[in-house]
Amino acid sequence: GAVVSQHPSWVICKSGTSVKIECRSLDFQATTMFWYRQFPKQSLMLMATSNEGSKATYEQGVEKDKFLINHASLTLSTLTVTSAHPEDSSFYICSARRGARTNEKLFFGSGTQLSVL
Amino acid sequence: ILNVEQSPQSLHVQEGDSTNFTCSFPSSNFYALHWYRWETAKSPEALFVMTLNGDEKKKGRISATLNTKEGYSYLYIKGSQPEDSATYLCARNKAAGNKLTFGGGTRVLVKP
């Protein structure tokens, strides 16, 4: 089956620093990747949609200058949380879609727990 | 209904018993309904993607039904086993859009 690898699994950082999270599709080319955030006891909330070689599309309320998304190849997307603050502490998870149809199933990474001190 | 909602939030099932739970979603502009199983410390794994009203899908002991007119889907687990313990997520695709809107999940714990 298709595998999506996400690193790191958890990260602790100081307030004001930047953190990069990687999402790789290991055995397929992902036309589209998605980044989600989940706060405790809440649903997965879509942050942004990224397509290889183009700018990410951010959801309303998500600061694009704070959450930088790069999708430089068909197998790698990165999310950089810039100048992280304690309120950015959350669980971040990526997913990838293999084909172009919007009703295709998604393949998920295992998530990153970010704690900002 | 305005959002994707799942009920109950959690349930305990005795091993061998069958169970089911609900995903409710806005019926307008419906495109597809996804079910995912998410075991602790693992990646969510797709179970089903359903598009047509009346769809029924089955994977082993797990099955799902879809009613797009009234906006709900049921997931059934027959003869629950401890390995079925997980959070089950549903998500709705809006027509012609990329975005999947997720429910809060139903956490299932199967007791031996």
XYZ file of C-alpha atoms in Angstrom, chain A residues 10-75:
66
model
C 7.403 15.143 18.043
C 9.352 18.314 18.578
C 9.858 20.685 21.482
C 11.134 24.153 20.686
C 11.611 27.515 22.315
C 9.274 30.378 21.609
C 10.444 32.421 18.630
C 12.218 29.620 16.823
C 11.123 27.967 13.584
C 10.254 24.332 13.124
C 10.157 22.377 9.884
C 7.999 19.295 9.418
C 8.503 16.995 6.436
C 5.937 14.873 4.669
C 7.120 12.358 2.075
C 5.218 9.945 -0.124
C 7.552 6.961 -0.224
C 6.186 4.818 -3.024
C 3.966 7.073 -5.088
C 3.832 10.535 -6.545
C 1.425 12.782 -4.700
C -0.353 15.264 -6.913
C -1.748 17.042 -3.902
C -0.759 17.158 -0.262
C -2.774 18.510 2.639
C -1.749 19.841 6.033
C -4.036 19.567 9.032
C -3.902 20.709 12.625
C -5.676 19.083 15.534
C -6.132 20.638 18.943
C -7.039 18.383 21.873
C -10.538 16.936 21.651
C -11.176 18.662 18.330
C -11.483 17.574 14.699
C -8.730 17.578 12.139
C -8.798 21.058 10.651
C -7.417 21.658 7.170
C -4.736 24.334 7.135
C -3.672 24.316 3.522
C -3.620 22.409 0.268
C -0.437 22.206 -1.739
C 0.209 21.117 -5.290
C 3.684 20.396 -6.577
C 5.307 23.435 -8.111
C 2.624 25.922 -7.161
C 1.752 28.068 -4.180
C -0.240 26.497 -1.407
C -3.883 27.400 -0.907
C -4.506 28.348 2.712
C -7.764 28.010 4.587
C -9.399 31.068 6.033
C -7.751 32.118 9.264
C -4.439 30.364 8.612
C -1.546 32.809 8.321
C 0.476 31.958 5.229
C 3.500 33.921 6.454
C 3.543 31.958 9.671
C 2.910 28.507 8.236
C 5.153 28.226 5.204
C 4.397 25.327 2.912
C 6.753 24.157 0.219
C 5.892 21.390 -2.226
C 9.044 21.254 -4.313
C 8.601 17.751 -5.680
C 5.877 15.174 -6.194
C 7.083 13.264 -3.158
